[in-house]
Coordinates of C-alpha atoms in Angstrom, one line a residue:
M1 CA -71.5 10.7 -33.6
E2 CA -70.1 13.7 -35.5
N3 CA -66.7 13.5 -37.0
I4 CA -63.8 14.0 -34.6
K5 CA -62.5 17.5 -34.9
V6 CA -58.8 18.2 -34.8
I7 CA -56.7 21.4 -34.6
I8 CA -53.0 21.4 -35.5
W9 CA -50.7 23.9 -33.9
G10 CA -47.4 23.9 -35.7
F11 CA -47.4 23.0 -39.4
G12 CA -43.8 22.0 -40.0
A13 CA -42.8 18.5 -41.0
M14 CA -44.6 16.8 -38.1
G15 CA -47.8 18.9 -38.2
S16 CA -48.2 18.9 -42.0
G17 CA -47.5 15.1 -42.0
M18 CA -50.2 14.6 -39.4
A19 CA -52.6 16.6 -41.6
D20 CA -51.7 14.5 -44.6
M21 CA -52.4 11.3 -42.6
L22 CA -55.6 12.6 -41.1
L23 CA -57.0 13.5 -44.6
K24 CA -56.7 9.8 -45.5
K25 CA -58.7 8.7 -42.4
Q26 CA -62.4 8.2 -41.9
G27 CA -64.5 10.0 -39.3
V28 CA -62.1 12.9 -38.6
D29 CA -61.9 16.5 -39.7
I30 CA -59.2 19.1 -39.4
V31 CA -60.9 22.3 -38.3
G32 CA -58.0 24.7 -37.7
V33 CA -54.3 25.1 -38.3
C34 CA -51.9 27.6 -36.7
D35 CA -48.4 28.3 -37.8
R36 CA -46.1 31.4 -37.9
D37 CA -44.3 30.6 -41.2
P38 CA -45.1 33.7 -43.4
H39 CA -44.9 31.4 -46.4
K40 CA -47.9 29.4 -45.1
V41 CA -50.0 32.0 -43.2
G42 CA -53.2 33.0 -45.1
K43 CA -53.0 30.0 -47.4
S44 CA -55.3 27.1 -47.6
M45 CA -54.0 24.0 -45.8
Y46 CA -54.9 22.0 -48.9
D47 CA -52.7 24.2 -51.1
V48 CA -49.8 23.9 -48.7
L49 CA -50.2 20.2 -48.6
D50 CA -50.9 20.0 -52.4
A51 CA -53.9 17.8 -51.4
E52 CA -57.4 17.5 -52.8
Q53 CA -59.9 19.5 -50.8
G54 CA -62.9 17.6 -52.2
N55 CA -66.1 18.7 -50.5
R56 CA -64.4 19.6 -47.2
P57 CA -64.7 23.1 -45.9
D58 CA -61.5 25.1 -46.5
V59 CA -58.9 25.5 -43.6
V60 CA -56.9 28.7 -43.8
I61 CA -53.6 28.7 -41.9
K62 CA -53.5 31.4 -39.3
S63 CA -50.6 32.8 -37.3
D64 CA -52.6 33.6 -34.1
I65 CA -53.9 30.6 -32.2
E66 CA -56.7 32.8 -30.8
D67 CA -58.0 33.1 -34.3
V68 CA -58.1 29.3 -34.6
V69 CA -59.5 28.1 -31.3
T70 CA -62.8 28.8 -29.6
D71 CA -64.1 27.0 -26.5
K72 CA -64.6 23.3 -27.3
C73 CA -64.3 23.9 -31.1
A74 CA -62.3 20.7 -31.4
H75 CA -61.9 17.3 -29.6
V76 CA -58.1 17.3 -29.8
A77 CA -55.3 19.7 -30.6
L78 CA -52.0 18.3 -32.0
L79 CA -49.3 20.5 -30.6
C80 CA -46.1 20.3 -32.8
T81 CA -44.1 23.2 -31.7
D82 CA -41.6 22.3 -29.0
S83 CA -39.1 19.8 -27.7
Y84 CA -39.1 20.7 -24.0
T85 CA -41.9 20.7 -21.4
K86 CA -41.2 24.2 -20.3
G87 CA -41.6 25.5 -23.8
A88 CA -44.8 23.6 -24.4
F89 CA -46.4 24.2 -21.0
D90 CA -48.1 27.6 -21.7
K91 CA -49.5 26.4 -25.0
I92 CA -50.9 23.2 -23.4
K93 CA -52.5 25.2 -20.6
W94 CA -54.1 27.6 -23.0
I95 CA -55.6 24.8 -25.1
A96 CA -56.7 22.7 -22.1
E97 CA -58.4 25.7 -20.5
R98 CA -60.6 25.9 -23.6
G99 CA -61.9 22.3 -23.1
I100 CA -59.8 20.7 -25.8
N101 CA -57.6 17.5 -25.3
V102 CA -53.9 17.9 -26.1
I103 CA -51.4 15.6 -27.8
S104 CA -47.9 17.1 -27.8
T105 CA -44.9 16.0 -29.8
A106 CA -42.4 17.6 -27.3
E107 CA -39.9 14.9 -26.4
E108 CA -39.9 15.8 -22.8
M109 CA -43.7 15.6 -22.7
A110 CA -43.4 11.8 -23.3
Y111 CA -42.7 11.5 -19.5
P112 CA -42.6 15.0 -18.1
R113 CA -42.4 13.9 -14.5
A114 CA -38.8 12.8 -15.2
Q115 CA -37.5 16.4 -15.3
S116 CA -40.5 18.7 -14.6
P117 CA -42.5 17.2 -11.7
E118 CA -44.1 20.5 -10.6
L119 CA -45.2 21.3 -14.1
S120 CA -46.5 17.7 -14.5
D121 CA -48.6 18.2 -11.3
E122 CA -49.9 21.5 -12.6
M123 CA -50.8 20.0 -16.0
H124 CA -52.6 17.1 -14.4
W125 CA -54.8 19.4 -12.4
I126 CA -55.4 21.7 -15.4
G127 CA -56.6 18.7 -17.3
K128 CA -58.9 17.5 -14.5
E129 CA -60.3 21.0 -13.9
N130 CA -61.1 21.3 -17.6
N131 CA -62.1 17.7 -18.1
V132 CA -59.5 17.1 -20.8
T133 CA -56.6 14.7 -21.3
I134 CA -53.0 15.8 -22.0
L135 CA -50.5 13.3 -23.6
G136 CA -47.0 13.6 -24.9
T137 CA -45.9 10.9 -27.4
G138 CA -43.8 10.2 -30.5
I139 CA -41.6 7.4 -31.9
N140 CA -38.7 8.1 -29.5
P141 CA -39.4 8.8 -26.7
G142 CA -42.9 7.4 -26.7
L143 CA -42.4 4.0 -28.3
I144 CA -39.1 2.5 -29.4
M145 CA -36.8 3.0 -26.5
D146 CA -39.4 2.9 -23.7
L147 CA -43.0 1.7 -24.2
L148 CA -41.9 -1.2 -26.4
A149 CA -39.4 -2.3 -23.8
V150 CA -42.1 -2.1 -21.1
V151 CA -44.4 -4.2 -23.2
L152 CA -41.8 -6.9 -23.7
T153 CA -41.1 -7.1 -20.0
G154 CA -44.7 -8.4 -19.8
A155 CA -43.4 -11.7 -20.9
C156 CA -40.7 -11.9 -18.2
A157 CA -41.0 -13.4 -14.7
E158 CA -37.8 -11.5 -13.7
V159 CA -35.9 -8.6 -15.2
E160 CA -32.2 -8.0 -14.4
T161 CA -31.3 -5.3 -17.0
I162 CA -32.8 -3.6 -20.0
E163 CA -30.8 -2.3 -23.0
C164 CA -32.5 -0.2 -25.7
E165 CA -30.5 0.6 -28.9
R166 CA -31.7 2.8 -31.8
V167 CA -29.3 3.2 -34.8
N168 CA -31.0 5.7 -37.0
S169 CA -30.5 7.9 -40.0
L170 CA -30.9 11.7 -39.7
S171 CA -31.0 12.1 -43.5
P172 CA -34.8 12.8 -43.8
F173 CA -34.8 15.6 -41.2
G174 CA -34.6 19.3 -41.8
P175 CA -32.3 22.1 -40.7
T176 CA -33.5 22.3 -37.1
V177 CA -32.6 18.7 -36.4
M178 CA -29.2 19.1 -38.2
E179 CA -28.4 22.0 -36.0
E180 CA -29.5 20.3 -32.8
Q181 CA -27.4 17.2 -33.6
G182 CA -24.3 19.2 -34.7
V183 CA -24.3 17.8 -38.2
G184 CA -21.7 19.4 -40.4
I185 CA -19.7 21.2 -37.7
T186 CA -16.1 20.4 -36.8
P187 CA -15.2 18.2 -33.9
E188 CA -13.8 21.2 -32.0
V189 CA -17.0 23.1 -32.3
F190 CA -19.0 20.0 -31.3
H191 CA -17.0 19.6 -28.1
K192 CA -17.3 23.3 -27.3
K193 CA -21.1 23.3 -27.8
T194 CA -21.4 20.1 -25.8
K195 CA -19.5 21.7 -23.0
D196 CA -21.4 24.9 -22.9
G197 CA -24.8 23.1 -23.3
T198 CA -25.8 24.6 -26.6
L199 CA -25.9 21.3 -28.5
A200 CA -29.1 19.5 -27.7
G201 CA -28.4 16.0 -29.2
H202 CA -31.2 13.5 -28.6
V203 CA -33.8 14.7 -26.1
G204 CA -35.6 12.0 -24.2
F205 CA -33.2 9.7 -22.3
A206 CA -34.4 10.9 -18.9
E207 CA -38.0 10.4 -20.1
S208 CA -37.5 6.9 -21.5
I209 CA -35.5 5.7 -18.5
G210 CA -38.1 7.3 -16.1
M211 CA -41.0 5.6 -18.0
I212 CA -39.4 2.2 -17.9
S213 CA -38.3 2.3 -14.3
D214 CA -41.7 3.6 -13.0
A215 CA -43.6 1.1 -15.2
I216 CA -41.9 -2.0 -13.8
G217 CA -41.4 -0.8 -10.3
W218 CA -37.7 -0.1 -10.2
S219 CA -36.6 2.8 -7.9
L220 CA -33.5 4.4 -9.4
D221 CA -31.1 5.4 -6.6
G222 CA -28.7 7.5 -8.7
P223 CA -29.0 10.3 -11.2
I224 CA -29.8 9.4 -14.8
T225 CA -26.5 10.0 -16.7
Q226 CA -25.9 10.6 -20.3
S227 CA -23.0 11.3 -22.6
S228 CA -22.5 12.2 -26.2
E229 CA -19.6 11.8 -28.7
P230 CA -19.4 13.1 -32.3
I231 CA -19.6 10.6 -35.1
I232 CA -16.8 11.8 -37.4
S233 CA -17.3 11.1 -41.1
N234 CA -14.5 9.6 -43.1
V235 CA -16.3 10.5 -46.4
Y236 CA -18.2 13.4 -47.9
R237 CA -21.9 13.2 -47.1
E238 CA -24.8 15.3 -48.3
T239 CA -28.6 15.5 -47.8
P240 CA -31.0 18.3 -48.8
Y241 CA -30.3 20.0 -45.5
A242 CA -26.7 19.2 -44.6
K243 CA -23.3 18.8 -46.1
V244 CA -20.5 17.1 -44.2
E245 CA -16.9 17.1 -45.2
A246 CA -14.6 14.2 -44.3
G247 CA -13.3 14.9 -40.8
N248 CA -16.4 16.8 -39.7
V249 CA -19.4 15.7 -37.6
A250 CA -22.0 13.4 -39.3
G251 CA -24.0 12.9 -36.2
V252 CA -23.9 12.1 -32.5
N253 CA -23.6 8.9 -30.5
M254 CA -25.4 9.2 -27.2
L255 CA -25.4 6.9 -24.2
G256 CA -27.6 7.0 -21.1
Y257 CA -28.0 5.0 -17.9
G258 CA -30.4 4.5 -15.1
M259 CA -28.6 3.1 -12.0
I260 CA -29.7 1.0 -9.0
G261 CA -27.1 0.1 -6.3
G262 CA -24.3 1.3 -8.5
E263 CA -25.3 -1.0 -11.4
K264 CA -26.5 0.1 -14.8
K265 CA -30.0 -1.4 -14.9
I266 CA -31.4 0.6 -17.9
N267 CA -29.0 1.3 -20.8
M268 CA -29.7 3.6 -23.7
I269 CA -27.5 3.5 -26.9
H270 CA -28.5 5.9 -29.6
P271 CA -26.1 6.7 -32.5
Q272 CA -27.7 8.8 -35.2
Q273 CA -26.1 10.3 -38.3
I274 CA -26.8 11.3 -41.9
E275 CA -26.2 8.8 -44.7
P276 CA -24.9 6.1 -42.3
E277 CA -24.9 3.5 -45.2
L278 CA -22.0 5.4 -46.8
E279 CA -19.8 3.9 -44.1
G280 CA -21.4 0.5 -43.9
V281 CA -23.7 1.3 -40.9
N282 CA -27.2 -0.3 -41.0
T283 CA -30.0 1.2 -39.1
G284 CA -32.1 -0.7 -36.7
D285 CA -34.0 -0.8 -33.4
Y286 CA -33.0 -3.3 -30.7
I287 CA -34.2 -4.2 -27.2
R288 CA -32.3 -6.7 -25.1
I289 CA -33.8 -7.8 -21.8
K290 CA -31.7 -9.9 -19.4
G291 CA -34.1 -11.8 -17.3
V292 CA -36.3 -14.8 -17.1
P293 CA -36.6 -15.4 -20.0
N294 CA -34.1 -13.3 -21.9
V295 CA -35.6 -11.2 -24.7
D296 CA -33.6 -10.1 -27.8
M297 CA -35.7 -8.0 -30.2
A298 CA -34.4 -6.6 -33.5
I299 CA -36.2 -4.4 -36.1
K300 CA -34.1 -3.9 -39.2
P301 CA -34.0 -1.3 -40.6
E302 CA -35.1 1.2 -38.1
I303 CA -38.7 2.4 -37.9
P304 CA -38.3 5.9 -39.5
G305 CA -38.6 8.7 -37.0
G306 CA -40.7 11.1 -39.0
I307 CA -43.6 8.9 -40.1
G308 CA -43.4 7.0 -36.8
T309 CA -44.0 10.2 -34.7
I310 CA -46.8 11.3 -37.1
A311 CA -48.5 8.0 -36.8
M312 CA -48.2 7.7 -33.0
C313 CA -49.8 11.1 -32.5
V314 CA -52.7 10.4 -34.9
N315 CA -53.3 6.9 -33.7
M316 CA -53.5 8.0 -30.1
I317 CA -56.4 10.5 -30.8
P318 CA -59.3 8.1 -29.9
H319 CA -57.4 6.9 -26.8
V320 CA -56.9 10.4 -25.6
I321 CA -60.5 11.3 -26.1
N322 CA -61.6 8.2 -24.2
A323 CA -59.2 8.6 -21.3
R324 CA -60.0 10.0 -17.9
A325 CA -59.1 13.7 -17.5
G326 CA -55.6 14.7 -16.5
L327 CA -52.0 14.3 -17.6
K328 CA -51.4 10.8 -19.0
T329 CA -48.4 9.0 -20.4
M330 CA -48.1 6.1 -22.9
I331 CA -48.1 3.6 -19.9
D332 CA -51.5 4.9 -18.8
L333 CA -53.3 4.5 -22.1
P334 CA -54.2 1.5 -24.3
V335 CA -51.4 0.3 -26.5
P336 CA -51.1 2.2 -29.8
R337 CA -52.4 0.6 -32.9
A338 CA -53.0 1.6 -36.5
I339 CA -56.5 2.9 -37.2
M340 CA -57.6 1.4 -40.5
G341 CA -61.4 1.9 -40.1
D342 CA -63.6 4.8 -39.0
M343 CA -61.9 6.6 -36.1
R344 CA -65.3 7.3 -34.6
E345 CA -65.9 3.6 -34.0
L346 CA -63.1 3.7 -31.4
I347 CA -64.8 6.4 -29.3
E348 CA -66.6 5.1 -26.2
D349 CA -70.0 6.3 -25.3

């Protein structure tokens, strides 16, 4: 078959990282890139990436998606523009209606039914009507604090509680993430922003808890709750995109719960901060299942969020192409795995 054709909408850290990864893969071509950054528009994708073009056709970054996409011009579009389902919905609809499968990095799209059931139904039917598949994925949500826990329950005869903990470093991330997590602000400003809802923190607890409970057949009978507290630095910390004075906020510690019968059945623990090692904090990913048998999984250090999300989206491309049309989640599709051979060999006839 011809090479798999991919469009990338959003060429920030995630989109450009996916492009860089795709250029190293066999059997796949990037055929269009859309981004609004005036420093990138009109330039060759290869120049922006500082990558060898070789004998590939040039790909010029355009600001208008209508200049990038024509009907069925690609097999998959990687949408790297939003965190929330409502923000991504119109873009997903527009792509799907042109006969192109969609993989979104929006955190809420990892399990959109958790908070946007009506939009989920609409996306499902848009996918079916246009014979395309729509998927949201990433490292978290999408793998570490949900799908991986679901997979581990496969070895359990009974499950009593599930606890997912991700201790990670925000140091590699850019200014948008620093702002969303409140890095560098005072504790007073942190609490004010938390109270008025202008500090996002981690997006995805509702999606991860919803995915786990639906996957194993638990019916939550209480609202999914979450809380956040600032991680106050005792030392000066600095990254390329953030400076934190001692006494100010280095990150945020978030907790989330899914309840059944007044009991916390699914527990989420997610402290994330810049330069955690300066205060003796080691990163890691942990899943603890109390059941028959107990499961205690630890990955140290953490799986980095940036490359993890990039790889998850790229590695799911053939599974999305193969899937039946409609809105899918990570518990609907084959388990993700690295693609070290020709991507076309994974495409079903």
